Short mmCIF file of N, CA and C in Angstrom, two decimals:
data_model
loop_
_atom_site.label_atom_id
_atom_site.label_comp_id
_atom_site.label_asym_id
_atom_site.label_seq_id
_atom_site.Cartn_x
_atom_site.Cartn_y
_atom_site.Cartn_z
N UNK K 4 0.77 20.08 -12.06
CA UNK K 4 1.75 20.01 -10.99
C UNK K 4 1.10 20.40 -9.68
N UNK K 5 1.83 19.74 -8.47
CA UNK K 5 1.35 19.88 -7.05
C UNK K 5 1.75 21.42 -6.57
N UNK K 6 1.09 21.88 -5.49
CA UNK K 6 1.80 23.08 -5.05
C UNK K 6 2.61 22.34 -4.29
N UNK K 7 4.04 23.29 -3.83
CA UNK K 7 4.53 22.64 -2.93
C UNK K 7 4.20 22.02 -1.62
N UNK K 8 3.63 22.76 -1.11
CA UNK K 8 2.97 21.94 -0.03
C UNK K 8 2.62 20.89 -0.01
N UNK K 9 1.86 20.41 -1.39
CA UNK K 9 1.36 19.09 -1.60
C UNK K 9 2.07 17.94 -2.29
N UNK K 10 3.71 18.24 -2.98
CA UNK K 10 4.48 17.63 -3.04
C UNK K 10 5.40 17.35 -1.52
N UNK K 11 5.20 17.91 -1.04
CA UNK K 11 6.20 17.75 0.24
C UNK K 11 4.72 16.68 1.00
N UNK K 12 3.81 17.07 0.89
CA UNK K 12 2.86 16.07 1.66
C UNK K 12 2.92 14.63 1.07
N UNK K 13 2.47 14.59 -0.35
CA UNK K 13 2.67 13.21 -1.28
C UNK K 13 4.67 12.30 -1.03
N UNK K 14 5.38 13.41 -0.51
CA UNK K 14 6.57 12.56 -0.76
C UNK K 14 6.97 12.36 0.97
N UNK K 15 6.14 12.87 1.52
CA UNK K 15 6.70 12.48 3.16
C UNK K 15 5.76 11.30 3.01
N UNK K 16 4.67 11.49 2.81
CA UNK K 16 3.85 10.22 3.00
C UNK K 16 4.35 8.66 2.55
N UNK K 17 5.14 8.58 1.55
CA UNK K 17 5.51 7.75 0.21
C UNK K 17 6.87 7.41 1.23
N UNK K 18 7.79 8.16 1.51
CA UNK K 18 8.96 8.02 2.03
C UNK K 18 8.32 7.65 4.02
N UNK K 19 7.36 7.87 4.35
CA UNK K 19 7.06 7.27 5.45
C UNK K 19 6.93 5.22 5.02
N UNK K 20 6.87 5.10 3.80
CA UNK K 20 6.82 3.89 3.62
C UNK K 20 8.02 3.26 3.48
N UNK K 21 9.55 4.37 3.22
CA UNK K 21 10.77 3.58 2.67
C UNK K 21 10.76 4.15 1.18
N UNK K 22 9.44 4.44 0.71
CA UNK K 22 9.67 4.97 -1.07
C UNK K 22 10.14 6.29 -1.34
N UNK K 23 10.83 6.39 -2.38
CA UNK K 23 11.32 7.75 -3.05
C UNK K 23 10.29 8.09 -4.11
N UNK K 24 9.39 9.28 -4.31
CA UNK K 24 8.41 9.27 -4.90
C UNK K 24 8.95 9.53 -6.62
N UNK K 25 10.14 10.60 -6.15
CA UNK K 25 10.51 10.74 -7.94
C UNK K 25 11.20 9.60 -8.58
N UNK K 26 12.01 8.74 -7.51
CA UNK K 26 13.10 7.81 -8.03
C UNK K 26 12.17 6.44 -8.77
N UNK K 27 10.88 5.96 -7.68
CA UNK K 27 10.37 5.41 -7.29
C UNK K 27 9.28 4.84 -8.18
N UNK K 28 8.59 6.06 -7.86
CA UNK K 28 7.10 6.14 -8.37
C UNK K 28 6.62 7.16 -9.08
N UNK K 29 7.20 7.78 -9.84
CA UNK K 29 6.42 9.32 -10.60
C UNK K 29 6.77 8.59 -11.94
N UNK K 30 7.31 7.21 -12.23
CA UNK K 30 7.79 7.45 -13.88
C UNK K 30 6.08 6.37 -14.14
N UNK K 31 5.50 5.71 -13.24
CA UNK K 31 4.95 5.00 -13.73
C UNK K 31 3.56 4.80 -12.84
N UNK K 32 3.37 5.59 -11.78
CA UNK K 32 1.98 5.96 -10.84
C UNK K 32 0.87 6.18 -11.78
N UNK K 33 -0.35 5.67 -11.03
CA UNK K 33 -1.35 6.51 -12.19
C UNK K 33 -1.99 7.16 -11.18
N UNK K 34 -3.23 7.52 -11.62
CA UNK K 34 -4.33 8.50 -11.02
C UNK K 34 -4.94 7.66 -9.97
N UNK K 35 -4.88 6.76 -9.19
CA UNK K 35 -5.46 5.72 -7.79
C UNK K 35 -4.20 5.66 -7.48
N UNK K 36 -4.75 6.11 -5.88
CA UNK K 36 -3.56 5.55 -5.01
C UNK K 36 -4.66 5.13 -3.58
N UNK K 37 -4.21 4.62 -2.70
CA UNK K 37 -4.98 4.40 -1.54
C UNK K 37 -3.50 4.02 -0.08
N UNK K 38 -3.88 4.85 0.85
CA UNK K 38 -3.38 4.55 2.00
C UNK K 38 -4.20 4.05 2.89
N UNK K 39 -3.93 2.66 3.83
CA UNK K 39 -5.22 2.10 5.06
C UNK K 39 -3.81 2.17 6.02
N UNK K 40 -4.06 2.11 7.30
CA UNK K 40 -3.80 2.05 8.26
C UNK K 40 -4.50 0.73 9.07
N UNK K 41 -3.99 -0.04 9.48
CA UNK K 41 -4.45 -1.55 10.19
C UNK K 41 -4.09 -1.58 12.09
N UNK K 42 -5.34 -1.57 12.58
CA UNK K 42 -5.04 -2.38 13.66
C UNK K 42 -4.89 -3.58 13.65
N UNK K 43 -3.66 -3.53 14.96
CA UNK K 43 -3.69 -5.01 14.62
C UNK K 43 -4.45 -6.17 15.35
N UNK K 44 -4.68 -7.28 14.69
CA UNK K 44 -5.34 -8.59 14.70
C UNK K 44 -5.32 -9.31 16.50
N UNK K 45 -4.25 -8.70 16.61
CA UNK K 45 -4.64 -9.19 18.44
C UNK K 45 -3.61 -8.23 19.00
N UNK K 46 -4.11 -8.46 20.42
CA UNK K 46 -3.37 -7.79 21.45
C UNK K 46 -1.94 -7.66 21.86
N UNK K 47 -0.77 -6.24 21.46
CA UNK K 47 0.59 -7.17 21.50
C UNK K 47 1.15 -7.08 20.24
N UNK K 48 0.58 -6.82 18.92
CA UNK K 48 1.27 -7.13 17.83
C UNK K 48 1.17 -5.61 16.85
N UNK K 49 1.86 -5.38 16.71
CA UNK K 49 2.17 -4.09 15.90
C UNK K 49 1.03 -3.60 14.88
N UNK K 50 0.68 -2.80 14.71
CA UNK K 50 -0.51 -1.75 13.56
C UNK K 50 0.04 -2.66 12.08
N UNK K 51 -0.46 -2.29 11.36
CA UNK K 51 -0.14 -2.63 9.42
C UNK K 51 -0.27 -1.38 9.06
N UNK K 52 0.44 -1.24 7.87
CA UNK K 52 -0.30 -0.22 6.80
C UNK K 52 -0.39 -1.06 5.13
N UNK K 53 -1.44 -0.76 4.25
CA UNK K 53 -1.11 -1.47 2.88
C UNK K 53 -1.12 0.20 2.35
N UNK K 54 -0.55 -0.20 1.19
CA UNK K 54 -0.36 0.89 0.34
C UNK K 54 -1.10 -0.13 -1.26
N UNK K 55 -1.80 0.53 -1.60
CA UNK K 55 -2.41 0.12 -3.17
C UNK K 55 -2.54 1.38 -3.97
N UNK K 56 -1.63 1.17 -5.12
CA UNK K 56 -1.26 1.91 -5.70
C UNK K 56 -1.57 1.51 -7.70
N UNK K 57 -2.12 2.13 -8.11
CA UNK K 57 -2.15 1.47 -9.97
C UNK K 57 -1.73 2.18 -11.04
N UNK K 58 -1.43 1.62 -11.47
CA UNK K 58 -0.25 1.73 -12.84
C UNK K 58 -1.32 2.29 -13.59
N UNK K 59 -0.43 2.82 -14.91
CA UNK K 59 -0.48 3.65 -16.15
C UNK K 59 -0.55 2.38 -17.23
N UNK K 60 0.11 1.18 -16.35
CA UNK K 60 -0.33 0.17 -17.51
C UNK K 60 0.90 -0.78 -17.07
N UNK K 61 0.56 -1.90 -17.23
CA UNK K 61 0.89 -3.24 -16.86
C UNK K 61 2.65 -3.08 -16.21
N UNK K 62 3.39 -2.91 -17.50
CA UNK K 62 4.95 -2.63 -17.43
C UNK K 62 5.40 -1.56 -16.39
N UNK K 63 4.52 -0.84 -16.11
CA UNK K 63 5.39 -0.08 -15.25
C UNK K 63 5.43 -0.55 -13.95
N UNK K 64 4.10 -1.41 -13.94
CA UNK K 64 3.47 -2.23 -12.41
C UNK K 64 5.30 -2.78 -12.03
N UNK K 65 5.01 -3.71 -12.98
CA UNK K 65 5.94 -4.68 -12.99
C UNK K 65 7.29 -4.45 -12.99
N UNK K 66 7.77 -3.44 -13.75
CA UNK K 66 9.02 -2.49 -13.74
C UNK K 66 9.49 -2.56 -12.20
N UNK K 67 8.24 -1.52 -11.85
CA UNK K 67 8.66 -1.30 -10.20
C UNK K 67 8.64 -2.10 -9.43
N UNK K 68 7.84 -2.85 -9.67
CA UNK K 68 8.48 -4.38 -8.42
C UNK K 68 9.74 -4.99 -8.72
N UNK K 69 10.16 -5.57 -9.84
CA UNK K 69 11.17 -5.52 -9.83
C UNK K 69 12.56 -4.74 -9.45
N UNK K 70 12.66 -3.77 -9.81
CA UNK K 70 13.32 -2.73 -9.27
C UNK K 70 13.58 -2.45 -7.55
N UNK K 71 12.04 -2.40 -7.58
CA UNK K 71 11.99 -2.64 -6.09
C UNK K 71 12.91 -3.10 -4.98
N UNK K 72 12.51 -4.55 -5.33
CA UNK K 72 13.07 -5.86 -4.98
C UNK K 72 14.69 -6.16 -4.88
N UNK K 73 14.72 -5.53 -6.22
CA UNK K 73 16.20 -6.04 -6.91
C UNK K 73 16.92 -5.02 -6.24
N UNK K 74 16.94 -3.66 -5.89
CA UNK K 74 17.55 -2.77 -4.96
C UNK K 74 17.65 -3.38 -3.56
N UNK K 75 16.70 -3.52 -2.90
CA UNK K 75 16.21 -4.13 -1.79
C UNK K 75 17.16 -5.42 -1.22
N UNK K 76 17.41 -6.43 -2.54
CA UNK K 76 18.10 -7.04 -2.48
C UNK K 76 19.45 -7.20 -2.54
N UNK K 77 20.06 -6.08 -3.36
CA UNK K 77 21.48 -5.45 -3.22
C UNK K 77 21.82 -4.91 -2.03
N UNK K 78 20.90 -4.46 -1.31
CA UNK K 78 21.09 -3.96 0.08
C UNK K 78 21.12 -5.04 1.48
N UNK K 79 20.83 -6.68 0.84
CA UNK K 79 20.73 -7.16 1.89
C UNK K 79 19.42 -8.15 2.37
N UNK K 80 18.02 -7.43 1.45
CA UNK K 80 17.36 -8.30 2.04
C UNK K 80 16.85 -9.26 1.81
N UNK K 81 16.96 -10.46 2.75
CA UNK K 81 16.34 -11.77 2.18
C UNK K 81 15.07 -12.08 1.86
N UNK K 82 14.83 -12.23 0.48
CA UNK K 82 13.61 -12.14 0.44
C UNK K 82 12.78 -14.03 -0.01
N UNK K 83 11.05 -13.56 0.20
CA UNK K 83 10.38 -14.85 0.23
C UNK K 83 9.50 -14.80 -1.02
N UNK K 84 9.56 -15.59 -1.63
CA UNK K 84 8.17 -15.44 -2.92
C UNK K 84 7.32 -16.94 -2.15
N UNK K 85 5.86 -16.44 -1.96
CA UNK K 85 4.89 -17.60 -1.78
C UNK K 85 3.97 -16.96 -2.24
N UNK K 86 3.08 -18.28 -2.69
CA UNK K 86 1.58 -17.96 -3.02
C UNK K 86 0.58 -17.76 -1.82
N UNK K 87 -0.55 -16.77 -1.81
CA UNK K 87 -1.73 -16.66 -1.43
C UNK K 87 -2.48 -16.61 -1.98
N UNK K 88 -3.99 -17.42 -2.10
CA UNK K 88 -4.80 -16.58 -2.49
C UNK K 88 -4.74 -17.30 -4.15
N UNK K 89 -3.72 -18.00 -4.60
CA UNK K 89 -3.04 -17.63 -6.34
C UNK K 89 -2.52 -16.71 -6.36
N UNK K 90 -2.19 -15.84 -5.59
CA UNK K 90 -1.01 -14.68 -6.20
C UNK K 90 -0.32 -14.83 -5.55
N UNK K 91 1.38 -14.28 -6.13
CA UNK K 91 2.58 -14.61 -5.23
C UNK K 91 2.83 -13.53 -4.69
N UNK K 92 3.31 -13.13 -3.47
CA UNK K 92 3.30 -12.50 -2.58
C UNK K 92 5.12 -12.61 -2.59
N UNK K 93 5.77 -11.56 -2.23
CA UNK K 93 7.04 -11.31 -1.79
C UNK K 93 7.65 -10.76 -1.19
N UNK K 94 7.86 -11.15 0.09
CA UNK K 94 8.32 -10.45 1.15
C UNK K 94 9.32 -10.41 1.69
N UNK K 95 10.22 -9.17 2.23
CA UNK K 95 11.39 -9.46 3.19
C UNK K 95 11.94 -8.20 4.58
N UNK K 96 12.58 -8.96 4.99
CA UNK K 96 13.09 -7.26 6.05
C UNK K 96 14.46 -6.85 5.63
N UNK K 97 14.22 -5.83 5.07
CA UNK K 97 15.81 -5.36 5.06
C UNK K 97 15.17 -3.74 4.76
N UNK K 98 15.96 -2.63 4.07
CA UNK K 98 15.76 -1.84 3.94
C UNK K 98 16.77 -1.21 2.65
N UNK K 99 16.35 -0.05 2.11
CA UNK K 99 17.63 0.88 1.21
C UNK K 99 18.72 0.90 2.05
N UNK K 100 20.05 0.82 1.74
CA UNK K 100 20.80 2.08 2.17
C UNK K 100 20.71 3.26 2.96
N UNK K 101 21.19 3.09 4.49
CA UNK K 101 21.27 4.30 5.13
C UNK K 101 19.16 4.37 5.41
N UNK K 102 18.43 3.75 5.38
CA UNK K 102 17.20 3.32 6.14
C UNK K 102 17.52 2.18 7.08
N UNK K 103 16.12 2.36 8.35
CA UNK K 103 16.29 1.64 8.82
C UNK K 103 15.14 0.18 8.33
N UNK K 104 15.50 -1.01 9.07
CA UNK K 104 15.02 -2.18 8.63
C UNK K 104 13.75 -2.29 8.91
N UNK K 105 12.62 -2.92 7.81
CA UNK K 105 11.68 -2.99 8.29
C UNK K 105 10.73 -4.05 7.15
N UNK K 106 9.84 -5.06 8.06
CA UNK K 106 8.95 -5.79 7.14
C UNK K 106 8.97 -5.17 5.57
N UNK K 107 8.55 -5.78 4.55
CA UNK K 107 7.55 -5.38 3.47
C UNK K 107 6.80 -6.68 2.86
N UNK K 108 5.83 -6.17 2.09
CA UNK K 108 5.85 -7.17 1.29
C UNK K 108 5.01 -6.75 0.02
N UNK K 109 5.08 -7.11 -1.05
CA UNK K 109 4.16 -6.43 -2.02
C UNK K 109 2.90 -7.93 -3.38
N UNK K 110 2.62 -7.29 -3.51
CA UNK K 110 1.78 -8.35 -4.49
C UNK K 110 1.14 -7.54 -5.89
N UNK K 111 1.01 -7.99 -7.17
CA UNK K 111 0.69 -7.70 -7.67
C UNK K 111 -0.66 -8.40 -8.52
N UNK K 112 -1.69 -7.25 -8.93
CA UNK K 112 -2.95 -7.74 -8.68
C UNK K 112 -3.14 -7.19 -10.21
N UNK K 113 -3.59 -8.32 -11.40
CA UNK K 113 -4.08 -7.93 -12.64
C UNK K 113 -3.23 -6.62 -13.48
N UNK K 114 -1.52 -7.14 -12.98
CA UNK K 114 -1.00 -6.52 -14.04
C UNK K 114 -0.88 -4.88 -13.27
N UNK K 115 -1.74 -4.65 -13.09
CA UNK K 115 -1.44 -2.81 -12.80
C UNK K 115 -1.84 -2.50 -11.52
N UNK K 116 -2.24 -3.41 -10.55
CA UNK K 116 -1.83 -2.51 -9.26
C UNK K 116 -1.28 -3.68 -8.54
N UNK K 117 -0.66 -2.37 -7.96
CA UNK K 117 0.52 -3.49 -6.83
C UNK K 117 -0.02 -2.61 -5.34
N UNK K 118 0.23 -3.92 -4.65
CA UNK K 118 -0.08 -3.57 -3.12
C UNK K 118 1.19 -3.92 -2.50
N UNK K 119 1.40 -2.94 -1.60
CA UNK K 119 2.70 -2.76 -0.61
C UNK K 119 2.26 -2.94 0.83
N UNK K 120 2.75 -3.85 1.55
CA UNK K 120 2.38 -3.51 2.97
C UNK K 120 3.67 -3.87 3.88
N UNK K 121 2.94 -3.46 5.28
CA UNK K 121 4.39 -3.43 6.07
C UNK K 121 4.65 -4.87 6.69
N UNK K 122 4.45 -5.56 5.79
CA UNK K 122 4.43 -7.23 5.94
C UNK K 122 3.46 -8.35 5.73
N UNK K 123 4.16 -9.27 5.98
CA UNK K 123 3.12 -10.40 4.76
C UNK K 123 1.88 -10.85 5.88
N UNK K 124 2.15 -10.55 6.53
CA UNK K 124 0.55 -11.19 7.29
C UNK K 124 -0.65 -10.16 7.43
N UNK K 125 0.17 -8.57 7.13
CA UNK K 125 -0.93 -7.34 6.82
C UNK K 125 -1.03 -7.50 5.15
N UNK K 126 -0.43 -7.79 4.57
CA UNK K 126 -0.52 -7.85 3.39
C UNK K 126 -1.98 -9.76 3.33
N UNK K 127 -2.09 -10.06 3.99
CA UNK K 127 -2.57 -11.36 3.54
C UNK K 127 -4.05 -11.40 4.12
N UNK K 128 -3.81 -10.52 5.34
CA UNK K 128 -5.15 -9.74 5.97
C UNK K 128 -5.58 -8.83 4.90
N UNK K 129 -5.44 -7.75 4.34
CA UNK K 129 -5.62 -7.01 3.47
C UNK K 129 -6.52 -7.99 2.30
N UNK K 130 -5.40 -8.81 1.73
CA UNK K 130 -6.02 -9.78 0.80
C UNK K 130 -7.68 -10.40 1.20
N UNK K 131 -7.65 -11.34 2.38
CA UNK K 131 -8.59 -11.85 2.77
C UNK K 131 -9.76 -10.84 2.79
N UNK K 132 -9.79 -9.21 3.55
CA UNK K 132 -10.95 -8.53 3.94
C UNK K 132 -11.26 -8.23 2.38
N UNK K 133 -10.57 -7.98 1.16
CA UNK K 133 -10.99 -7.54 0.04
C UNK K 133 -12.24 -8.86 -0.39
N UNK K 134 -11.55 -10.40 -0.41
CA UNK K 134 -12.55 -11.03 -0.65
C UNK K 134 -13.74 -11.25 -0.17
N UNK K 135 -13.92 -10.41 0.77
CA UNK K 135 -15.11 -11.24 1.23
C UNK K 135 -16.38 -9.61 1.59
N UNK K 136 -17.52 -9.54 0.87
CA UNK K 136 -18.08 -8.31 0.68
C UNK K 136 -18.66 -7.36 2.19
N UNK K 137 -18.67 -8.28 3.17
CA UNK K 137 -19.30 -7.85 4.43
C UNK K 137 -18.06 -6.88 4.90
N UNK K 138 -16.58 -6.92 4.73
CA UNK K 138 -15.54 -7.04 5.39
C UNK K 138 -14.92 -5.67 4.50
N UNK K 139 -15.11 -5.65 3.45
CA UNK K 139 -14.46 -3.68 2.43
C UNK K 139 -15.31 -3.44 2.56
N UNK K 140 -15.43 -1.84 2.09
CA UNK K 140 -16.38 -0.81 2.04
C UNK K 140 -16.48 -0.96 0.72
N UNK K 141 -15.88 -1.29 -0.30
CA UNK K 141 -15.77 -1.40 -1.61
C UNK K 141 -17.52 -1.83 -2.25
N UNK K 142 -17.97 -2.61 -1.00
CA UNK K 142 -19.71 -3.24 -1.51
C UNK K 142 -20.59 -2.09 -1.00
N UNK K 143 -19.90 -1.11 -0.30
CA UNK K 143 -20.96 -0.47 -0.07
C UNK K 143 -21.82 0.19 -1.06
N UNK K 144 -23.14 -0.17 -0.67
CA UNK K 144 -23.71 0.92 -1.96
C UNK K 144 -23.76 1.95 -1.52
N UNK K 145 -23.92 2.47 -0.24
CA UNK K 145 -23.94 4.12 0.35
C UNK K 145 -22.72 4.98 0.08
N UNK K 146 -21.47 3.94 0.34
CA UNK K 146 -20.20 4.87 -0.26
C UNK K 146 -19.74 4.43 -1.74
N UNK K 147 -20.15 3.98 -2.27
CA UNK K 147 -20.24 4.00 -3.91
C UNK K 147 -21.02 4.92 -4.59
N UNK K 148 -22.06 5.39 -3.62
CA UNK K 148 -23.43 6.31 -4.77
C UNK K 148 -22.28 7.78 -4.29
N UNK K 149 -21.90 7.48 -2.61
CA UNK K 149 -20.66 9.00 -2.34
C UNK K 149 -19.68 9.69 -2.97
N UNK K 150 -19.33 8.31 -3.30
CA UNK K 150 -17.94 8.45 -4.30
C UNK K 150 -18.59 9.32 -6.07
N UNK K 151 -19.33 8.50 -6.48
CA UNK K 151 -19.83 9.00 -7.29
C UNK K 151 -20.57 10.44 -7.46
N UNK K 152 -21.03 10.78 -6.32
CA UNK K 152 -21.59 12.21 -6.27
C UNK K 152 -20.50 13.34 -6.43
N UNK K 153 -19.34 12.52 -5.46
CA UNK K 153 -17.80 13.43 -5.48
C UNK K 153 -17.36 13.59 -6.69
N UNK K 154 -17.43 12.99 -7.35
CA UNK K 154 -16.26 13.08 -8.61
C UNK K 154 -15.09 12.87 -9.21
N UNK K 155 -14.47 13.34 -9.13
CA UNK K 155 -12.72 13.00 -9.69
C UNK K 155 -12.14 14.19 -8.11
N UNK K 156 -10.99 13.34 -7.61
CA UNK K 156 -10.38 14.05 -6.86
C UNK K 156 -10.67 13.56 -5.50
N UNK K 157 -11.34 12.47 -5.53
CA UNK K 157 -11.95 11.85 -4.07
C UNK K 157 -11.21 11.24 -2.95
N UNK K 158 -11.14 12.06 -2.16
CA UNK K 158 -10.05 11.00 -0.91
C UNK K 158 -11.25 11.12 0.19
N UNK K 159 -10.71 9.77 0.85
CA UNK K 159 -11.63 9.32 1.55
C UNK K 159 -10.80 8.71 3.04
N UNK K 160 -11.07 9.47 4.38
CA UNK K 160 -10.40 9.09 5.72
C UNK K 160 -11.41 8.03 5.95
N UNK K 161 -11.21 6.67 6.83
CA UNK K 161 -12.55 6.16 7.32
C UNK K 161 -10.88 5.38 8.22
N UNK K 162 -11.54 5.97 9.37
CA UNK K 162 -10.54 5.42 10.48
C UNK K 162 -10.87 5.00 11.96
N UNK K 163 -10.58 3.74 12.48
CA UNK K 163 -11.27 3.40 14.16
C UNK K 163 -10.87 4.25 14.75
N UNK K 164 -11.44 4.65 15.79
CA UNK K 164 -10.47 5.16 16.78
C UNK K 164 -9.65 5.10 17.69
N UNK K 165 -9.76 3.16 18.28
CA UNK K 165 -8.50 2.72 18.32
C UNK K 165 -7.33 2.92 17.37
N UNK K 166 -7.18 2.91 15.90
CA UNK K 166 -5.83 3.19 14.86
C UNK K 166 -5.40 4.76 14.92
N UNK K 167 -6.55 5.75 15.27
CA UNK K 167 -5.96 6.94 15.24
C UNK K 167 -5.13 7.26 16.76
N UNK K 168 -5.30 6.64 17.88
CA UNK K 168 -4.62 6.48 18.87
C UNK K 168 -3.39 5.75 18.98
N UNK K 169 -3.26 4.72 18.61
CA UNK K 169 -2.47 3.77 18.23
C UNK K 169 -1.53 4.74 16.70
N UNK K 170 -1.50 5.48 16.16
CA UNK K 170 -0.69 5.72 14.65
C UNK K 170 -0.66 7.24 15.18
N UNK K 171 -1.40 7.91 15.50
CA UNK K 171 -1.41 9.52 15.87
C UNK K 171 -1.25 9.93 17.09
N UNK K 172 -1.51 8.84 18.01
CA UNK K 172 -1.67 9.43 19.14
C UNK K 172 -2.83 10.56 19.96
N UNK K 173 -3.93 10.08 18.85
CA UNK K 173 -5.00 10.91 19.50
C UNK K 173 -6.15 10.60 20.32
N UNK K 174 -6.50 11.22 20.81
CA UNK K 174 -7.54 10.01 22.23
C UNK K 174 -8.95 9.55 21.27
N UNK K 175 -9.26 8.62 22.07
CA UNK K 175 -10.69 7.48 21.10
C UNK K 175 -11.82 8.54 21.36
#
């Protein structure tokens, strides 16, 4: 179990997205989670965030998108299923109950992780920089041998300093 502090950190963070972490995500989260923060793509157009998050195993992935969705949709919002990429992507604006409205969109990737973002064109950006190795850090071999030296328990900030101005408000 978290100390409190660090449940109140994990569930402001989660609920900064619209999610309820116990309702939500504690029956079926696993041990990876990842938060990015996105500038955005041109001048004028709002930040992104993706959220990638992986399952305990296939069903729960899937559980929660559904669920998701299907709440989401009792509340109102119209939603889009298209393909990118080969994967279907589903997006809409509406919100829970008593939230306010806002993009989403989520995709699910090999069964057990699902990616959340604050809309389908950060969600499709997201997609694109994963494919291509110059563009994630994921190829790095310098932060792969890092990660590995760390161990279990590894979080990792890597932020422009345009996004920390732009999301925090802190100077470049």
């Amino acid at each position: 179990a978290l100390p409190i502090c660090a449940d109140r950190l994990r569930d402001g963070a989660f609920a900064a997205a619209g999610l309820d972490y116990a309702s939500e995500l504690a029956s079926w989260l696993g041990d990876e989670s990842s938060f990015a923060l996105l500038t955005p793509p041109a001048a004028g157009e709002a930040p992104g965030w993706v959220l990638a998050l992986r399952s305990r195993n296939s069903e729960g992935a899937r559980r929660f998108l559904q669920r998701f969705w299907q709440s989401r949709s009792l509340a109102g919002t119209d939603l889009q299923i298209t393909s990118y990429r080969g994967m279907s992507l589903i997006s809409g604006r509406g919100a829970l109950l008593g939230q306010p409205s806002q993009p989403l969109a989520t995709a699910l990737i090999n069964d057990d992780l699902v990616l959340i973002a604050s809309g389908r064109g950060v969600l499709e950006q997201a997609l694109d920089v994963s494919q291509i190795d110059e563009l994630n850090q994921a190829a790095s071999p310098v932060l792969q041998q890092a990660v590995q030296q760390l161990g279990e328990g590894v979080a990792l900030l890597t932020a422009r300093p345009q996004a920390m101005e732009q999301w925090l408000g802190l100077p470049q």
